[in-house]
Every structure is written in structure tokens, then in C-alpha cells.
Short mmCIF file of C-alpha atoms and ligand atoms in Angstrom, two decimals:
data_model
loop_
_atom_site.label_atom_id
_atom_site.label_comp_id
_atom_site.label_asym_id
_atom_site.label_seq_id
_atom_site.Cartn_x
_atom_site.Cartn_y
_atom_site.Cartn_z
CA MET Q 21 0.00 0.00 0.00
CA LEU Q 22 1.26 3.47 -0.81
CA GLU Q 23 2.33 5.60 2.13
CA ILE Q 24 -0.30 8.21 1.33
CA GLU Q 25 -3.04 5.59 1.24
CA SER Q 26 -2.12 4.34 4.67
CA LEU Q 27 -2.12 7.88 6.07
CA TYR Q 28 -5.54 8.51 4.55
CA ARG Q 29 -6.71 5.25 6.12
CA GLU Q 30 -5.26 6.20 9.49
CA MET Q 31 -7.20 9.46 9.27
CA GLY Q 32 -10.44 7.63 8.55
CA ILE Q 33 -10.67 7.53 4.74
CA SER Q 34 -11.31 4.00 3.52
CA PHE Q 35 -9.68 2.68 0.37
CA PRO Q 36 -12.93 2.59 -1.70
CA VAL Q 37 -13.68 6.24 -0.87
CA LEU Q 38 -10.12 7.31 -1.74
CA GLN Q 39 -10.16 5.34 -4.95
CA PHE Q 40 -13.53 6.80 -5.95
CA GLY Q 41 -12.25 10.34 -5.29
CA ASN Q 42 -8.92 9.82 -7.06
CA LYS Q 43 -10.57 8.48 -10.18
CA ILE Q 44 -12.77 11.54 -10.43
CA GLU Q 45 -9.85 13.86 -9.71
CA GLU Q 46 -7.83 12.34 -12.56
CA ALA Q 47 -10.46 13.42 -15.06
CA LEU Q 48 -10.33 17.03 -13.87
CA LYS Q 49 -6.78 17.93 -14.99
CA GLU Q 50 -7.90 20.42 -17.64
CA ARG Q 51 -10.34 22.16 -15.35
CA PHE Q 52 -7.64 22.52 -12.73
CA GLU Q 53 -5.20 23.95 -15.28
CA ALA Q 54 -7.71 26.65 -16.24
CA ILE Q 55 -8.19 27.51 -12.56
CA ASP Q 56 -4.41 27.84 -12.16
CA CYS Q 57 -4.25 30.19 -15.16
CA THR Q 58 -6.81 32.52 -13.57
CA ALA Q 59 -4.83 32.41 -10.31
CA GLU Q 60 -1.65 33.30 -12.16
CA TYR Q 61 -3.30 36.35 -13.71
CA ASN Q 62 -4.84 37.49 -10.44
CA GLN Q 63 -1.59 36.94 -8.55
CA LEU Q 64 0.14 39.30 -10.98
CA LYS Q 65 -2.71 41.80 -10.63
CA VAL Q 66 -2.32 41.88 -6.84
CA ILE Q 67 1.48 42.13 -6.92
CA HIS Q 68 1.24 44.86 -9.55
CA ALA Q 69 -1.17 46.82 -7.33
CA MET Q 70 1.19 46.49 -4.36
CA GLN Q 71 4.15 47.64 -6.42
CA GLU Q 72 2.29 50.58 -7.95
CA ASN Q 73 1.35 51.81 -4.50
CA ARG Q 74 4.87 51.30 -3.14
CA VAL Q 75 3.93 48.96 -0.30
CA ASN Q 76 6.77 48.88 2.23
CA ALA Q 77 7.50 47.70 5.77
CA GLU Q 78 6.11 50.91 7.25
CA CYS Q 79 2.68 49.75 6.07
CA PHE Q 80 2.73 47.04 8.75
CA ASN Q 81 3.19 49.34 11.74
CA TYR Q 82 0.90 49.15 14.73
CA VAL Q 83 -1.37 52.19 15.01
CA SER Q 84 -3.62 52.80 18.03
CA GLY Q 85 -5.91 55.57 19.29
CA TYR Q 86 -7.72 57.72 16.74
CA GLY Q 87 -5.67 56.34 13.90
CA TYR Q 88 -4.97 59.65 12.16
CA ASP Q 89 -2.53 59.26 9.29
CA ASP Q 90 -2.45 55.50 9.47
CA TYR Q 91 -0.13 55.04 6.50
CA GLY Q 92 -0.58 51.26 6.27
CA ARG Q 93 -4.37 51.55 6.27
CA ASP Q 94 -4.45 54.35 3.71
CA THR Q 95 -2.00 52.54 1.41
CA LEU Q 96 -3.97 49.29 1.69
CA GLU Q 97 -7.09 51.13 0.57
CA LYS Q 98 -5.15 52.38 -2.47
CA VAL Q 99 -4.02 48.82 -3.20
CA TYR Q 100 -7.63 47.60 -3.10
CA ALA Q 101 -8.67 50.46 -5.38
CA SER Q 102 -5.93 49.41 -7.82
CA VAL Q 103 -6.94 45.74 -7.73
CA PHE Q 104 -10.60 46.59 -8.34
CA HIS Q 105 -9.82 49.43 -10.77
CA THR Q 106 -11.91 51.88 -8.75
CA GLU Q 107 -11.35 55.47 -7.66
CA SER Q 108 -11.36 54.57 -4.02
CA ALA Q 109 -11.83 51.87 -1.40
CA LEU Q 110 -12.67 51.48 2.26
CA VAL Q 111 -10.95 48.45 3.84
CA ARG Q 112 -11.28 48.34 7.59
CA PRO Q 113 -11.14 46.02 10.58
CA GLN Q 114 -14.03 48.07 11.99
CA ILE Q 115 -16.24 46.60 9.26
CA THR Q 116 -17.18 43.48 11.19
CA CYS Q 117 -18.40 41.17 8.41
CA GLY Q 118 -19.94 41.03 4.95
CA THR Q 119 -23.43 41.93 6.13
CA HIS Q 120 -22.01 44.98 7.89
CA ALA Q 121 -20.13 46.06 4.75
CA LEU Q 122 -23.30 45.75 2.65
CA SER Q 123 -25.44 47.47 5.26
CA LEU Q 124 -22.87 50.26 5.45
CA ALA Q 125 -22.72 50.77 1.69
CA LEU Q 126 -26.52 50.98 1.53
CA ALA Q 127 -27.15 53.12 4.60
CA ALA Q 128 -24.37 55.53 3.63
CA ASN Q 129 -25.81 56.21 0.21
CA LEU Q 130 -29.60 56.05 0.67
CA ARG Q 131 -31.69 58.85 2.13
CA PRO Q 132 -35.33 58.86 3.35
CA GLY Q 133 -37.76 58.68 0.45
CA GLU Q 134 -35.31 56.93 -1.84
CA GLU Q 135 -35.68 53.37 -3.08
CA LEU Q 136 -33.44 50.33 -3.21
CA LEU Q 137 -34.06 47.83 -6.00
CA SER Q 138 -32.73 44.27 -5.99
CA ALA Q 139 -32.35 43.14 -9.59
CA ALA Q 140 -31.37 39.60 -8.62
CA GLY Q 141 -34.39 38.56 -6.58
CA LYS Q 142 -34.34 37.86 -2.88
CA PRO Q 143 -31.05 38.99 -1.36
CA TYR Q 144 -28.88 37.05 1.08
CA ASP Q 145 -30.80 36.10 4.24
CA THR Q 146 -29.11 38.53 6.62
CA LEU Q 147 -29.91 41.46 4.31
CA GLU Q 148 -33.63 40.91 4.84
CA GLU Q 149 -33.26 42.53 8.23
CA VAL Q 150 -30.89 45.21 6.97
CA ILE Q 151 -33.44 46.27 4.38
CA GLY Q 152 -36.47 45.62 6.55
CA ILE Q 153 -38.03 42.87 4.42
CA ARG Q 154 -38.27 41.16 7.78
CA PRO Q 155 -39.06 43.91 10.31
CA SER Q 156 -35.98 44.74 12.35
CA ASN Q 157 -34.73 47.51 14.61
CA GLY Q 158 -32.64 50.00 12.69
CA SER Q 159 -33.54 48.66 9.23
CA LEU Q 160 -33.50 50.90 6.17
CA ALA Q 161 -37.31 50.67 6.17
CA GLU Q 162 -37.42 52.35 9.60
CA TYR Q 163 -35.53 55.28 8.05
CA GLY Q 164 -38.04 55.64 5.24
CA VAL Q 165 -36.06 53.87 2.54
CA THR Q 166 -38.37 51.77 0.38
CA TYR Q 167 -37.49 48.51 -1.31
CA ARG Q 168 -38.49 46.59 -4.40
CA GLN Q 169 -37.19 43.41 -5.88
CA VAL Q 170 -37.41 41.87 -9.29
CA ASP Q 171 -37.30 38.10 -9.06
CA LEU Q 172 -35.15 36.12 -11.42
CA LEU Q 173 -36.89 34.26 -14.22
CA SER Q 174 -37.56 30.56 -13.72
CA ASP Q 175 -34.32 29.66 -15.54
CA GLY Q 176 -32.34 31.82 -13.07
CA SER Q 177 -31.66 34.65 -15.52
CA PHE Q 178 -32.37 38.36 -15.05
CA ASP Q 179 -35.87 39.65 -15.81
CA PHE Q 180 -34.92 42.65 -17.94
CA ASP Q 181 -38.53 43.71 -18.59
CA GLY Q 182 -39.29 43.49 -14.90
CA ILE Q 183 -36.22 45.55 -14.05
CA LYS Q 184 -37.19 48.19 -16.58
CA SER Q 185 -40.67 48.61 -15.16
CA ALA Q 186 -39.42 48.63 -11.54
CA ILE Q 187 -37.07 51.58 -12.05
CA HIS Q 188 -38.65 54.97 -11.37
CA GLU Q 189 -37.68 58.42 -10.13
CA LYS Q 190 -37.07 57.32 -6.53
CA THR Q 191 -34.78 54.42 -7.46
CA LYS Q 192 -31.37 55.34 -6.06
CA ILE Q 193 -29.44 52.06 -5.76
CA VAL Q 194 -29.75 48.86 -7.74
CA THR Q 195 -28.16 45.94 -5.94
CA ILE Q 196 -27.02 42.75 -7.60
CA GLN Q 197 -25.83 39.71 -5.69
CA ARG Q 198 -23.15 37.83 -7.60
CA SER Q 199 -23.19 34.62 -5.60
CA LYS Q 200 -26.18 32.37 -5.02
CA GLY Q 201 -25.82 32.52 -1.23
CA TYR Q 202 -28.32 30.11 0.38
CA GLN Q 203 -30.28 29.58 -2.83
CA THR Q 204 -30.05 27.05 -5.59
CA ARG Q 205 -30.10 29.54 -8.45
CA PRO Q 206 -26.95 29.86 -10.54
CA SER Q 207 -24.37 32.48 -9.56
CA PHE Q 208 -23.75 35.25 -12.07
CA SER Q 209 -20.67 35.74 -14.17
CA VAL Q 210 -19.08 39.18 -14.16
CA GLY Q 211 -20.12 39.45 -17.81
CA GLN Q 212 -23.80 38.86 -16.98
CA ILE Q 213 -23.62 41.43 -14.19
CA GLY Q 214 -22.11 43.89 -16.66
CA GLU Q 215 -25.09 43.44 -18.99
CA VAL Q 216 -27.57 44.26 -16.25
CA ILE Q 217 -25.56 47.30 -15.16
CA GLN Q 218 -25.43 48.61 -18.70
CA PHE Q 219 -29.17 48.03 -19.09
CA VAL Q 220 -29.96 49.84 -15.83
CA LYS Q 221 -27.71 52.78 -16.70
CA GLU Q 222 -29.42 53.21 -20.05
CA ILE Q 223 -32.76 53.54 -18.28
CA LYS Q 224 -31.49 55.76 -15.45
CA PRO Q 225 -27.86 56.89 -15.78
CA ASP Q 226 -27.57 58.32 -12.25
CA VAL Q 227 -28.62 55.11 -10.51
CA ILE Q 228 -25.90 53.61 -8.30
CA CYS Q 229 -25.16 49.99 -9.15
CA MET Q 230 -23.86 48.00 -6.21
CA VAL Q 231 -22.66 44.41 -6.34
CA ASP Q 232 -22.57 42.05 -3.37
CA ASN Q 233 -19.27 40.46 -4.37
CA CYS Q 234 -19.08 37.99 -1.46
CA TYR Q 235 -17.38 34.74 -2.53
CA GLY Q 236 -16.74 36.03 -6.04
CA GLU Q 237 -13.39 37.80 -5.72
CA PHE Q 238 -10.59 36.35 -7.89
CA VAL Q 239 -12.74 33.59 -9.35
CA GLU Q 240 -12.51 35.36 -12.70
CA THR Q 241 -9.86 37.71 -14.07
CA ILE Q 242 -12.24 40.68 -13.90
CA GLU Q 243 -14.44 41.98 -11.10
CA PRO Q 244 -17.87 43.69 -11.28
CA SER Q 245 -16.14 47.07 -10.95
CA ASP Q 246 -14.50 46.35 -14.32
CA VAL Q 247 -17.95 46.21 -15.94
CA GLY Q 248 -19.51 49.35 -14.52
CA ALA Q 249 -20.41 48.62 -10.87
CA ASP Q 250 -20.23 51.81 -8.80
CA MET Q 251 -19.58 49.87 -5.58
CA VAL Q 252 -18.37 46.31 -4.96
CA VAL Q 253 -18.69 44.98 -1.46
CA GLY Q 254 -17.31 41.95 0.35
CA SER Q 255 -15.96 40.31 3.47
CA LEU Q 256 -12.30 39.83 4.39
CA ILE Q 257 -13.00 36.50 6.06
CA LYS Q 258 -13.98 35.27 2.63
CA ASN Q 259 -11.91 35.40 -0.58
CA PRO Q 260 -9.89 38.64 -0.44
CA GLY Q 261 -8.60 38.05 3.10
CA GLY Q 262 -6.82 34.94 1.86
CA GLY Q 263 -7.48 33.17 5.16
CA LEU Q 264 -5.13 35.48 7.05
CA ALA Q 265 -7.34 38.52 7.68
CA PRO Q 266 -8.84 37.95 11.15
CA ILE Q 267 -11.77 40.36 10.57
CA GLY Q 268 -12.86 43.06 8.15
CA GLY Q 269 -14.77 44.07 5.10
CA TYR Q 270 -14.21 46.20 2.02
CA ILE Q 271 -16.15 48.52 -0.25
CA ALA Q 272 -14.44 49.60 -3.48
CA GLY Q 273 -15.94 52.11 -5.84
CA ARG Q 274 -16.60 55.70 -6.81
CA GLU Q 275 -14.87 58.25 -4.59
CA ASP Q 276 -18.04 60.14 -3.53
CA LEU Q 277 -19.81 56.91 -2.55
CA ILE Q 278 -16.82 55.59 -0.60
CA GLU Q 279 -16.49 58.93 1.17
CA ASN Q 280 -20.12 58.60 2.29
CA CYS Q 281 -19.32 55.10 3.57
CA GLY Q 282 -16.50 56.58 5.65
CA TYR Q 283 -18.85 59.11 7.24
CA ARG Q 284 -21.36 56.41 8.02
CA LEU Q 285 -18.78 53.96 9.39
CA THR Q 286 -17.24 56.42 11.83
CA SER Q 287 -19.06 59.74 12.12
CA PRO Q 288 -20.15 62.69 10.03
CA GLY Q 289 -17.18 65.04 10.00
CA LEU Q 290 -14.64 62.34 10.86
CA GLY Q 291 -15.06 59.89 8.00
CA ARG Q 292 -12.07 57.92 6.85
CA GLU Q 293 -9.58 60.01 8.86
CA VAL Q 294 -10.07 57.89 11.96
CA GLY Q 295 -10.04 54.16 12.65
CA ALA Q 296 -6.85 52.68 14.07
CA THR Q 297 -5.87 49.31 12.64
CA LEU Q 298 -4.29 47.89 15.83
CA GLY Q 299 -1.70 45.85 14.00
CA VAL Q 300 -3.94 43.86 11.67
CA THR Q 301 -2.84 45.53 8.44
CA GLN Q 302 0.04 43.13 7.81
CA SER Q 303 -2.39 40.21 7.71
CA PHE Q 304 -4.67 42.18 5.38
CA TYR Q 305 -1.80 42.71 2.93
CA GLN Q 306 -0.46 39.19 3.19
CA GLY Q 307 -3.95 37.71 2.93
CA LEU Q 308 -4.68 39.73 -0.21
CA PHE Q 309 -1.36 38.54 -1.61
CA LEU Q 310 -2.33 34.89 -1.00
CA ALA Q 311 -5.98 35.28 -2.01
CA PRO Q 312 -5.66 34.36 -5.73
CA THR Q 313 -4.08 30.95 -5.00
CA VAL Q 314 -6.30 30.32 -1.98
CA VAL Q 315 -9.34 30.95 -4.18
CA ALA Q 316 -7.89 28.51 -6.73
CA SER Q 317 -7.63 25.81 -4.03
CA ALA Q 318 -11.21 26.44 -2.97
CA LEU Q 319 -12.39 26.29 -6.59
CA LYS Q 320 -10.67 22.97 -7.18
CA GLY Q 321 -12.40 21.63 -4.08
CA ALA Q 322 -15.77 22.88 -5.34
CA VAL Q 323 -15.23 21.26 -8.74
CA LEU Q 324 -14.18 17.96 -7.15
CA ALA Q 325 -17.23 17.99 -4.86
CA ALA Q 326 -19.57 18.71 -7.78
CA ASN Q 327 -18.14 15.84 -9.78
CA ILE Q 328 -18.19 13.36 -6.90
CA TYR Q 329 -21.74 14.11 -5.80
CA GLU Q 330 -23.17 14.41 -9.29
CA LYS Q 331 -21.70 11.01 -10.06
CA LEU Q 332 -23.54 9.67 -7.00
CA GLY Q 333 -26.82 10.99 -8.38
CA TYR Q 334 -27.32 14.16 -6.34
CA LYS Q 335 -28.30 17.49 -7.82
CA VAL Q 336 -25.33 19.84 -7.57
CA VAL Q 337 -25.26 23.58 -8.30
CA PRO Q 338 -23.17 24.44 -10.26
CA ASN Q 339 -23.16 21.08 -12.01
CA ALA Q 340 -20.03 19.04 -12.66
CA SER Q 341 -19.06 20.74 -15.92
CA GLU Q 342 -20.40 24.32 -15.59
CA SER Q 343 -18.06 27.29 -15.37
CA ARG Q 344 -17.65 28.87 -11.95
CA HIS Q 345 -18.52 32.37 -10.80
CA ASP Q 346 -18.02 31.94 -7.06
CA ILE Q 347 -16.45 29.41 -4.71
CA ILE Q 348 -19.72 27.96 -3.39
CA GLN Q 349 -20.84 24.46 -4.18
CA ALA Q 350 -24.40 23.47 -3.35
CA VAL Q 351 -25.24 19.79 -3.02
CA GLU Q 352 -28.87 18.83 -2.57
CA LEU Q 353 -28.70 15.88 -0.21
CA GLY Q 354 -32.48 15.74 0.14
CA THR Q 355 -32.67 14.83 3.82
CA PRO Q 356 -31.71 16.47 7.14
CA GLU Q 357 -29.54 13.39 7.88
CA GLY Q 358 -27.64 13.89 4.65
CA VAL Q 359 -26.92 17.55 5.43
CA ILE Q 360 -25.83 16.70 8.97
CA SER Q 361 -23.52 13.82 7.93
CA PHE Q 362 -21.91 15.89 5.19
CA CYS Q 363 -21.17 18.71 7.62
CA ARG Q 364 -19.83 16.31 10.25
CA GLY Q 365 -17.41 14.91 7.66
CA ILE Q 366 -16.12 18.37 6.78
CA GLN Q 367 -15.66 19.10 10.47
CA ALA Q 368 -13.77 15.83 11.04
CA ALA Q 369 -11.25 16.82 8.33
CA ALA Q 370 -10.38 20.16 9.93
CA PRO Q 371 -7.05 21.14 11.45
CA VAL Q 372 -8.88 22.83 14.37
CA ASP Q 373 -11.80 21.38 16.38
CA SER Q 374 -11.81 18.17 14.34
CA TYR Q 375 -13.11 16.21 17.34
CA VAL Q 376 -16.35 18.17 17.78
CA SER Q 377 -19.62 17.20 16.13
CA PRO Q 378 -21.67 20.10 14.74
CA GLU Q 379 -25.40 20.35 15.54
CA PRO Q 380 -28.15 22.41 13.86
CA TRP Q 381 -29.11 25.59 15.79
CA ALA Q 382 -31.12 28.79 15.43
CA MET Q 383 -28.55 31.33 14.22
CA PRO Q 384 -29.33 35.03 14.40
CA GLY Q 385 -30.23 36.42 10.98
CA TYR Q 386 -31.49 33.13 9.55
CA ASP Q 387 -35.11 31.93 9.46
CA SER Q 388 -34.51 28.20 10.04
CA ASP Q 389 -32.04 26.10 12.03
CA VAL Q 390 -28.64 26.02 10.37
CA ILE Q 391 -25.82 23.52 10.76
CA MET Q 392 -22.30 24.81 10.26
CA ALA Q 393 -19.07 22.90 9.99
CA ALA Q 394 -15.92 24.90 10.37
CA GLY Q 395 -12.67 23.94 11.94
CA ALA Q 396 -11.16 27.29 11.21
CA PHE Q 397 -8.22 29.33 12.48
CA VAL Q 398 -10.42 32.43 12.15
CA GLN Q 399 -13.83 31.94 13.75
CA GLY Q 400 -16.58 31.65 11.13
CA SER Q 401 -14.16 32.13 8.25
CA SER Q 402 -15.68 30.66 5.13
CA ILE Q 403 -12.62 30.94 2.90
CA GLU Q 404 -11.35 28.19 5.16
CA LEU Q 405 -12.93 24.83 4.41
CA SER Q 406 -16.48 25.02 5.69
CA ALA Q 407 -19.96 23.77 5.00
CA ASP Q 408 -23.32 24.92 6.14
CA GLY Q 409 -26.89 24.11 5.45
CA PRO Q 410 -30.24 25.43 6.56
CA ILE Q 411 -32.36 22.55 7.87
CA LYS Q 412 -35.20 23.11 5.43
CA PRO Q 413 -36.12 21.70 2.00
CA PRO Q 414 -34.46 21.00 -0.38
CA TYR Q 415 -31.90 20.07 2.30
CA ALA Q 416 -28.98 21.46 0.40
CA VAL Q 417 -25.55 21.86 1.86
CA TYR Q 418 -23.38 24.78 0.83
CA PHE Q 419 -19.76 23.90 0.73
CA GLN Q 420 -16.96 26.39 0.30
CA GLY Q 421 -13.36 27.26 0.94
CA GLY Q 422 -10.14 25.44 1.51
CA LEU Q 423 -6.93 27.35 2.09
CA THR Q 424 -5.03 24.54 0.39
CA TRP Q 425 -6.10 22.04 -2.23
CA PRO Q 426 -5.02 18.93 -0.24
CA HIS Q 427 -7.19 20.06 2.66
CA ALA Q 428 -10.16 20.71 0.37
CA LYS Q 429 -9.74 17.19 -1.04
CA LEU Q 430 -9.50 15.60 2.40
CA GLY Q 431 -12.67 17.42 3.48
CA ILE Q 432 -14.67 16.20 0.51
CA LEU Q 433 -13.45 12.63 0.91
CA MET Q 434 -14.37 12.78 4.59
CA SER Q 435 -17.87 14.08 3.83
CA LEU Q 436 -18.33 11.12 1.51
CA GLN Q 437 -16.91 8.76 4.13
CA TYR Q 438 -19.52 9.99 6.64
CA LEU Q 439 -22.37 9.52 4.17
CA VAL Q 440 -21.13 5.99 3.47
CA LYS Q 441 -20.79 5.28 7.20
CA GLU Q 442 -24.38 6.41 7.83
CA GLY Q 443 -25.62 4.19 5.03
CA LEU Q 444 -26.82 7.18 2.97
CA VAL Q 445 -24.47 6.40 0.07
CA THR Q 446 -23.17 3.12 -1.29
CA LEU Q 447 -20.17 3.17 -3.59
C1 PLP Y 521 -21.51 35.67 3.25
C2 PLP Y 521 -22.39 36.52 2.45
C3 PLP Y 521 -22.92 37.70 2.95
C4 PLP Y 521 -22.81 38.12 4.39
O1 PLP Y 521 -21.55 38.03 4.91
P1 PLP Y 521 -21.29 37.77 6.46
O2 PLP Y 521 -19.83 38.01 6.53
O3 PLP Y 521 -21.68 36.37 6.76
O4 PLP Y 521 -22.06 38.78 7.23
C5 PLP Y 521 -23.69 38.46 2.09
N1 PLP Y 521 -23.91 38.08 0.83
C6 PLP Y 521 -23.42 36.95 0.32
C7 PLP Y 521 -23.71 36.58 -1.10
C8 PLP Y 521 -22.64 36.14 1.10
O5 PLP Y 521 -22.14 35.02 0.60
#
């Protein structure tokens, strides 16, 4: 027996599961090469941005207190603006997560009486409370901001006619979510997002187009800001933090919009001038530097998972051969037991907390119990190998991340091992 086989076995992966996985992996060489090409391009893009902005050791200094003239922070924001080809960017540890970054971008740029339009149907669950779709203290609705949404067509594409008739004089921001989130619709390519933006701008040129870019960064060689988005928004404990950022979010876009975000994040009058970084900037830079190859590892994991589970007869979104626009892989396991076993397998493959067994629970911001598997160095980080699933039909699990390809592979094999062990799958 090969040494690697015996180590897999020692870690709980049986020979049939390994063999099944390896056979599928062998057929994916070309896909993996294409993923590596994208990573190569994006790696150059990030290094180029760091060079252009003359990143140096002073950028990593610890700054406390008010944080005036935090050179590392200000330079990092220029680097992000260069990577996203925008006028400006706000990249801060005070932005606590993706939901906060999105909420900030909206609240900073909407005023009472104005309207937000979602062109991509129902937004990510946590945004329902931000917007006030589900009544919530402090929602945009409480401040007199109205909301409309245009649902996607039954094939998952944009409803252009619907969008056209939903835009009127009060429409101030059109938001587009790139990734599927907790839905089983397809994620959008940057090209498709560009078409919608162009369409919206033809109807109402002064409308602000915002893209929820969570999970999409570095999956393609261009970003939504390259196709006309006025603001792109995301979390640093997803793709662009490269697994090293311990907290944070970013908003990249038009200077006037980003300036408003600064005033909303801190205070009117203070804006971006304050906000000490307390020594985290070095991990923000280094994480951004690693992000293109980390995203490539995660993508390879997603493609392997799609191919394994499709072969076993499950519905997977995206399917085994589709092109990828984010790092999320949905697998419809069809039963609560399937979702739970899958997640327990992912957990068992983790470097941290591998011995704990995840349970479904009522998480704030979600409308059903959710099970989450994450043995992460950064709590809740979903660029690290993780899986989660709401315990509601169609009992789909959403799998994402993997800082390294071998870990992503181990996680998927372990998920399969757990399904086999529970008698839910026979190979
Ligand atoms: C993760 C995610 C969010 C919210 O981010 P959190 O960091 O979990 O608050 C919003 N939109 C999409 C599409 C996401 O994937």
C-alpha cells in the first residue's frame, strides 16, 4: 500500500472512498489547469497593485488611538482600489463582516424617500433585516427607505422587462448579488452582471449599481467594478482576506460613494480620517497577496465535490461541468440526515476542532435552524474549508473554501466517508 493511502486510512478515509475520489480527480486535470491560469493572472494583478502603490515595511506598523494618518491603512485602501480598478476603497477592521459592509454601503448612500431595488431577486438572508423585508430595529425601512425586488426568471436569468418597469424616479441604488448565497439559483458571471448594469444605466444613468461580491473575488480575471459597478462589497473573512485577515470588510468604488461610507462607518465630519488598525494591516496585505491561489484551491475543491456528488446521483449547483462564478458548491442531499452527515465529515477533516460534532441551531439572521461545519483558524471564516446548510427543504448543503487544495480534497473525501458510514451512500 502506498504511504499516502495508509495515512488517509489512518485518518479515517477507507480505500474505496479514496479510490472513488482519485478516479474523479484524474479526469479534472484540464479544469484545474484553467483555474491555475486565472490564479496566475490574479496573482500578478495583486502584486502589480502592491508595487504601484509602493507597499513597504512601514505599512505594517501598529497604530492605536484615533488612527490619524495610518499610513498602512491608507495605502492598503489604495491597493484595493488598484486591484478593483476603482477610484477609491474602504478596507477596515471596523467593518465586522460582509453583512455589515453591505449594510454600510446601503445606509451611507440612501436617504429617506429613496428606493433600493434588488435586480437579482431575494437577497442574502441577513440582508432581509438590513433592508427591513423582515421587520428589524434600525432597518432601512425604519428610516423611510423603500425597497423593491425583481425576481429572477424561472431559468435563473435576469428579468430585464421586470427591471425596466421597476425603475422609477425614486430608485437610487440597484443591488445585484453575484453569488447564489443560500439559494439554488446559478451564480452570475461578471459578464452577466455587466449586462444588467449597462441596461440599468441606459434607463437611469444616475442610478448607483452596487454588487454584493461575497465569494466572487478572484474567481474570474475581472471583477464587477470592471464592468460598470459603482460599488463592490465583500468580506475579508472570505476570498480577499486569503485566510489570514482575522476580521474586516471592504467597499471599493466611486470616490463620492466611498467617502459617504466613511462618514457612516465612523461619524459625520470624521469619516475615513479615523479608525486605528491595531496591527492587523500586515495580515490584510499578506492575505490579499495569497488570495488568488487560496481561491484557486477552494475552486478545485468545489469542482471535485460537484463531480463526486453528481456522479452519485445528487443534484449539484453548479453542475459538474459548468463554469464557476463563485467558490460555493451546493449539493442537494435531500434529507436532514444527509446535510448533517456531510457537515460532520467536513468538520472531522479540519485542522482545528476536528473532534467536535456540529449540531443544527437557530442562528441570528437566519429563518430556520442552520448547521455549520468549520474547523477554522479564524472563527466563522468561510474561505477556510467550511460547510453549512439550513435545515429546510431541499436540504442542500453549501460547501466552500479550503486554504489549500489537499485540505479541500481531504474534506470532501471525509464528507463522503460519513455519508457511506451512515448508510446514505453506497459506492
Ligand atoms: C456571506 C455573504 C454575505 C454576508 O456576509 P457575512 O460576513 O456572513 O455577514 C452576504 N452576501 C453573500 C452573497 C454572502 O455570501
